[in-house]
């Protein structure tokens, strides 16, 4: 009788090297068969057949399969509803154990719970590991045991924890938590596969190939060294553009954090925002549905649909907002400073529910990550953890002067800027918008407090 295989299930970790769960599966002995499932439950909700994220995932899965083939194995690729796919796998392969890396989103947790139950019934064990983050769940907590809801103390404790257990790598002392998993050492435990399987095409799943000029996985040392000086200027190439790779695990967070250490603390701190927002989602999953500070649910949004359409299309008459939205629509990317400005304009000046903006970003961002997007939006609307106070409202004109003084970014995305074709007045002007937002927020919060 053939040995029952161990299965490794790739999800948001589309790489072989330095992969925590895969390492554990290989080290346990094997033979290990790696798999990936194109999840119909997720794909059917995507409206755009040219969604670049599906192209990105398809390309990454194809590259991963090639990597396995070069090691004499293969990545088996399925397409379907995860539970049904797993019922088929259990029947066909009778796995002994299934290994994977943790995904903290509510949908994923529910799915994994159901898969675990199904496997248990079939006599297979389910093992999951931390790989997507440096610290998860209860690893960075307040002294009294509760979760942090403010970033700076989270970061301080995070750093303390990082240093609390040291190890060595390539002759240097490094944090145990950043040590890479040497998967290559156990590649011999992969299931040998003589004939590579077929990978379903984008078209067979109802999609079309989209643009493929995805950012590289490597960033120059110089960029990271100068990150704190360049990161706020959208007209320059001053950030790493690694978001999409962190999202899908085509790079290892440990590797990038290790490199950032010693080079630029500001960059490391940005990576830690990812951990922070994921921790918020893990501890307060209700943020997916509504504000972290529940009293903010009382804000009577204007929700003017024409204003929303103008914001989406980059036709608000505020140059930075329009440039940002057009960059997003054209490339699936928007610079972080500009994300903050467009989100502030939508929620404060236009008084449109932050969730409308959140959903629009979720549809468009190549680096869309539920926890970070939700956190970013709640921050801008002042209803989240560690959010800016509601009375601090971005002045888009001073932001322009400070961060894009020569209009380099604006001109790159709004070619008609400075011509009579560009609106002479913004949809909602700063002074009026600011005062209205202050009044509406103040009143709603006071009423919510009175109950
Ligand atoms: C309204 C709003 C929505 C956002 N939505 C997302 C999202 O869906 N996905 C996403 O990854 N980030 C999101 N961010 C955070 C941030 O804008 C992006 O991570 C960043 O712009 C990605 O570009 P980069 O890779 O060049 O970042 P860099 O500046 O090079 O930073 C490196 C990495 O650090 C992490 N990071 C940096 N800033 C943040 C932050 N504030 N919160 C969480 N992680 C951070 C990201 O993984 C990023 O790739 C959002 C911010 C705002 C204000």
Short mmCIF file of N, CA and C in Angstrom, two decimals, residues 65-147:
data_model
loop_
_atom_site.label_atom_id
_atom_site.label_comp_id
_atom_site.label_asym_id
_atom_site.label_seq_id
_atom_site.Cartn_x
_atom_site.Cartn_y
_atom_site.Cartn_z
N UNK A 65 4.91 26.40 -8.96
CA UNK A 65 4.86 25.04 -9.52
C UNK A 65 6.17 24.72 -10.24
N UNK A 66 6.70 25.71 -10.96
CA UNK A 66 7.98 25.49 -11.66
C UNK A 66 9.10 25.22 -10.66
N UNK A 67 9.06 25.96 -9.54
CA UNK A 67 10.10 25.75 -8.52
C UNK A 67 10.02 24.32 -7.98
N UNK A 68 8.80 23.84 -7.72
CA UNK A 68 8.66 22.47 -7.23
C UNK A 68 9.11 21.46 -8.27
N UNK A 69 8.79 21.76 -9.54
CA UNK A 69 9.17 20.82 -10.60
C UNK A 69 10.69 20.71 -10.70
N UNK A 70 11.36 21.84 -10.49
CA UNK A 70 12.82 21.79 -10.56
C UNK A 70 13.40 20.95 -9.42
N UNK A 71 12.55 20.66 -8.41
CA UNK A 71 13.01 19.82 -7.29
C UNK A 71 12.46 18.39 -7.42
N UNK A 72 11.88 18.08 -8.59
CA UNK A 72 11.38 16.72 -8.85
C UNK A 72 10.00 16.48 -8.28
N UNK A 73 9.32 17.53 -7.83
CA UNK A 73 7.97 17.36 -7.28
C UNK A 73 7.01 18.22 -8.11
N UNK A 74 5.90 18.62 -7.52
CA UNK A 74 4.97 19.49 -8.26
C UNK A 74 4.03 20.16 -7.26
N UNK A 75 3.40 21.22 -7.73
CA UNK A 75 2.34 21.86 -6.95
C UNK A 75 1.04 21.42 -7.59
N UNK A 76 0.18 20.77 -6.81
CA UNK A 76 -1.09 20.36 -7.41
C UNK A 76 -2.10 21.50 -7.24
N UNK A 77 -2.68 21.94 -8.36
CA UNK A 77 -3.54 23.12 -8.33
C UNK A 77 -5.00 22.71 -8.55
N UNK A 78 -5.86 23.12 -7.64
CA UNK A 78 -7.29 22.82 -7.73
C UNK A 78 -8.07 24.10 -7.95
N UNK A 79 -9.31 23.95 -8.40
CA UNK A 79 -10.22 25.09 -8.59
C UNK A 79 -11.58 24.65 -8.08
N UNK A 80 -12.13 25.37 -7.10
CA UNK A 80 -13.45 24.97 -6.59
C UNK A 80 -13.72 25.60 -5.25
N UNK A 81 -14.78 25.09 -4.61
CA UNK A 81 -15.08 25.56 -3.25
C UNK A 81 -14.22 24.72 -2.30
N UNK A 82 -13.50 25.38 -1.40
CA UNK A 82 -12.50 24.65 -0.61
C UNK A 82 -13.02 23.37 0.06
N UNK A 83 -14.22 23.42 0.63
CA UNK A 83 -14.68 22.22 1.33
C UNK A 83 -14.91 21.06 0.36
N UNK A 84 -15.44 21.40 -0.81
CA UNK A 84 -15.67 20.35 -1.81
C UNK A 84 -14.35 19.81 -2.34
N UNK A 85 -13.40 20.73 -2.55
CA UNK A 85 -12.08 20.28 -3.02
C UNK A 85 -11.47 19.34 -1.99
N UNK A 86 -11.57 19.74 -0.71
CA UNK A 86 -10.98 18.91 0.34
C UNK A 86 -11.66 17.54 0.46
N UNK A 87 -12.98 17.52 0.23
CA UNK A 87 -13.68 16.22 0.28
C UNK A 87 -13.08 15.31 -0.80
N UNK A 88 -12.80 15.89 -1.97
CA UNK A 88 -12.21 15.11 -3.07
C UNK A 88 -10.78 14.66 -2.73
N UNK A 89 -10.01 15.54 -2.14
CA UNK A 89 -8.61 15.20 -1.80
C UNK A 89 -8.58 14.04 -0.79
N UNK A 90 -9.46 14.16 0.19
CA UNK A 90 -9.50 13.12 1.24
C UNK A 90 -9.79 11.77 0.60
N UNK A 91 -10.73 11.77 -0.35
CA UNK A 91 -11.12 10.53 -1.00
C UNK A 91 -9.97 9.99 -1.88
N UNK A 92 -9.39 10.87 -2.67
CA UNK A 92 -8.37 10.43 -3.64
C UNK A 92 -7.03 10.09 -3.00
N UNK A 93 -6.60 10.92 -2.03
CA UNK A 93 -5.22 10.80 -1.55
C UNK A 93 -5.09 10.27 -0.13
N UNK A 94 -6.18 10.26 0.60
CA UNK A 94 -6.17 9.84 2.01
C UNK A 94 -4.96 10.40 2.77
N UNK A 95 -4.89 11.72 2.87
CA UNK A 95 -3.71 12.28 3.53
C UNK A 95 -3.64 11.88 5.00
N UNK A 96 -2.42 11.86 5.47
CA UNK A 96 -2.16 11.52 6.88
C UNK A 96 -2.28 12.80 7.71
N UNK A 97 -1.73 13.87 7.13
CA UNK A 97 -1.73 15.16 7.85
C UNK A 97 -1.76 16.29 6.84
N UNK A 98 -2.31 17.42 7.28
CA UNK A 98 -2.34 18.60 6.43
C UNK A 98 -1.69 19.75 7.20
N UNK A 99 -0.75 20.41 6.55
CA UNK A 99 -0.05 21.54 7.16
C UNK A 99 -0.37 22.81 6.38
N UNK A 100 -0.42 23.92 7.09
CA UNK A 100 -0.66 25.19 6.42
C UNK A 100 -0.18 26.33 7.31
N UNK A 101 -0.25 27.57 6.77
CA UNK A 101 0.07 28.75 7.58
C UNK A 101 -1.22 29.49 7.90
N UNK A 102 -1.24 30.12 9.04
CA UNK A 102 -2.48 30.76 9.50
C UNK A 102 -2.86 31.98 8.67
N UNK A 103 -4.16 32.10 8.47
CA UNK A 103 -4.75 33.27 7.82
C UNK A 103 -5.77 33.78 8.83
N UNK A 104 -5.70 35.09 9.14
CA UNK A 104 -6.46 35.60 10.29
C UNK A 104 -7.78 36.25 9.93
N UNK A 105 -8.10 36.27 8.64
CA UNK A 105 -9.35 36.94 8.26
C UNK A 105 -10.55 36.06 8.65
N UNK A 106 -11.67 36.71 9.01
CA UNK A 106 -12.81 35.92 9.48
C UNK A 106 -13.24 34.81 8.51
N UNK A 107 -13.28 35.12 7.22
CA UNK A 107 -13.68 34.09 6.25
C UNK A 107 -12.73 32.89 6.31
N UNK A 108 -11.43 33.19 6.37
CA UNK A 108 -10.43 32.13 6.36
C UNK A 108 -10.52 31.27 7.62
N UNK A 109 -10.79 31.93 8.75
CA UNK A 109 -10.87 31.18 10.01
C UNK A 109 -12.03 30.19 9.97
N UNK A 110 -13.13 30.67 9.42
CA UNK A 110 -14.31 29.80 9.35
C UNK A 110 -14.04 28.63 8.40
N UNK A 111 -13.46 28.95 7.24
CA UNK A 111 -13.13 27.92 6.25
C UNK A 111 -12.18 26.87 6.86
N UNK A 112 -11.15 27.36 7.56
CA UNK A 112 -10.17 26.42 8.11
C UNK A 112 -10.79 25.54 9.19
N UNK A 113 -11.72 26.12 9.95
CA UNK A 113 -12.42 25.34 10.98
C UNK A 113 -13.19 24.20 10.33
N UNK A 114 -13.87 24.50 9.23
CA UNK A 114 -14.66 23.48 8.54
C UNK A 114 -13.75 22.42 7.92
N UNK A 115 -12.62 22.85 7.35
CA UNK A 115 -11.69 21.89 6.74
C UNK A 115 -11.10 20.98 7.82
N UNK A 116 -10.76 21.58 8.94
CA UNK A 116 -10.19 20.79 10.05
C UNK A 116 -11.17 19.70 10.50
N UNK A 117 -12.45 20.09 10.60
CA UNK A 117 -13.47 19.11 11.03
C UNK A 117 -13.58 17.97 10.01
N UNK A 118 -13.54 18.34 8.75
CA UNK A 118 -13.65 17.33 7.69
C UNK A 118 -12.45 16.36 7.74
N UNK A 119 -11.28 16.93 7.96
CA UNK A 119 -10.06 16.10 8.01
C UNK A 119 -10.08 15.18 9.22
N UNK A 120 -10.53 15.74 10.31
CA UNK A 120 -10.58 14.95 11.54
C UNK A 120 -11.44 13.70 11.36
N UNK A 121 -12.57 13.91 10.69
CA UNK A 121 -13.47 12.77 10.43
C UNK A 121 -12.78 11.71 9.59
N UNK A 122 -11.88 12.18 8.70
CA UNK A 122 -11.19 11.24 7.81
C UNK A 122 -9.90 10.71 8.42
N UNK A 123 -9.67 11.05 9.68
CA UNK A 123 -8.48 10.53 10.38
C UNK A 123 -7.20 11.24 10.01
N UNK A 124 -7.31 12.48 9.52
CA UNK A 124 -6.09 13.25 9.20
C UNK A 124 -5.95 14.40 10.18
N UNK A 125 -4.71 14.75 10.49
CA UNK A 125 -4.51 15.87 11.43
C UNK A 125 -4.27 17.17 10.67
N UNK A 126 -4.62 18.28 11.33
CA UNK A 126 -4.50 19.60 10.69
C UNK A 126 -3.56 20.45 11.54
N UNK A 127 -2.49 20.97 10.93
CA UNK A 127 -1.50 21.75 11.68
C UNK A 127 -1.33 23.11 11.04
N UNK A 128 -1.40 24.17 11.84
CA UNK A 128 -1.23 25.50 11.25
C UNK A 128 -0.22 26.33 12.03
N UNK A 129 0.48 27.22 11.32
CA UNK A 129 1.61 27.95 11.90
C UNK A 129 1.56 29.42 11.56
N UNK A 130 2.28 30.19 12.35
CA UNK A 130 2.44 31.61 12.08
C UNK A 130 3.52 31.79 11.02
N UNK A 131 3.17 32.51 9.96
CA UNK A 131 4.16 32.77 8.91
C UNK A 131 3.99 34.17 8.34
N UNK A 132 2.74 34.63 8.32
CA UNK A 132 2.39 35.88 7.65
C UNK A 132 2.86 37.11 8.45
N UNK A 133 3.02 36.93 9.74
CA UNK A 133 3.36 38.05 10.62
C UNK A 133 4.62 37.71 11.41
N UNK A 134 5.19 38.74 12.02
CA UNK A 134 6.29 38.45 12.96
C UNK A 134 5.67 38.03 14.30
N UNK A 135 4.69 38.83 14.77
CA UNK A 135 4.00 38.47 16.01
C UNK A 135 2.48 38.50 15.82
N UNK A 136 1.85 37.50 16.37
CA UNK A 136 0.40 37.37 16.21
C UNK A 136 -0.26 37.30 17.58
N UNK A 137 -1.58 37.38 17.55
CA UNK A 137 -2.44 37.10 18.71
C UNK A 137 -1.92 37.57 20.04
N UNK A 138 -1.53 36.62 20.87
CA UNK A 138 -1.18 36.98 22.25
C UNK A 138 0.31 37.25 22.44
N UNK A 139 1.07 37.30 21.36
CA UNK A 139 2.53 37.44 21.53
C UNK A 139 2.96 38.83 21.98
N UNK A 140 2.20 39.85 21.54
CA UNK A 140 2.52 41.22 21.97
C UNK A 140 1.29 41.74 22.70
N UNK A 141 1.38 41.73 24.00
CA UNK A 141 0.22 42.13 24.81
C UNK A 141 0.64 43.12 25.89
N UNK A 142 -0.36 43.80 26.42
CA UNK A 142 -0.10 44.71 27.54
C UNK A 142 0.34 43.90 28.75
N UNK A 143 0.94 44.57 29.71
CA UNK A 143 1.38 43.84 30.89
C UNK A 143 0.24 43.15 31.61
N UNK A 144 -0.97 43.76 31.54
CA UNK A 144 -2.12 43.13 32.21
C UNK A 144 -2.77 42.06 31.33
N UNK A 145 -2.21 41.82 30.16
CA UNK A 145 -2.70 40.71 29.34
C UNK A 145 -3.60 41.09 28.17
N UNK A 146 -4.12 42.30 28.14
CA UNK A 146 -5.03 42.65 27.04
C UNK A 146 -4.29 43.09 25.79
N UNK A 147 -5.01 43.17 24.66
CA UNK A 147 -4.35 43.61 23.43
C UNK A 147 -4.10 45.11 23.41
#
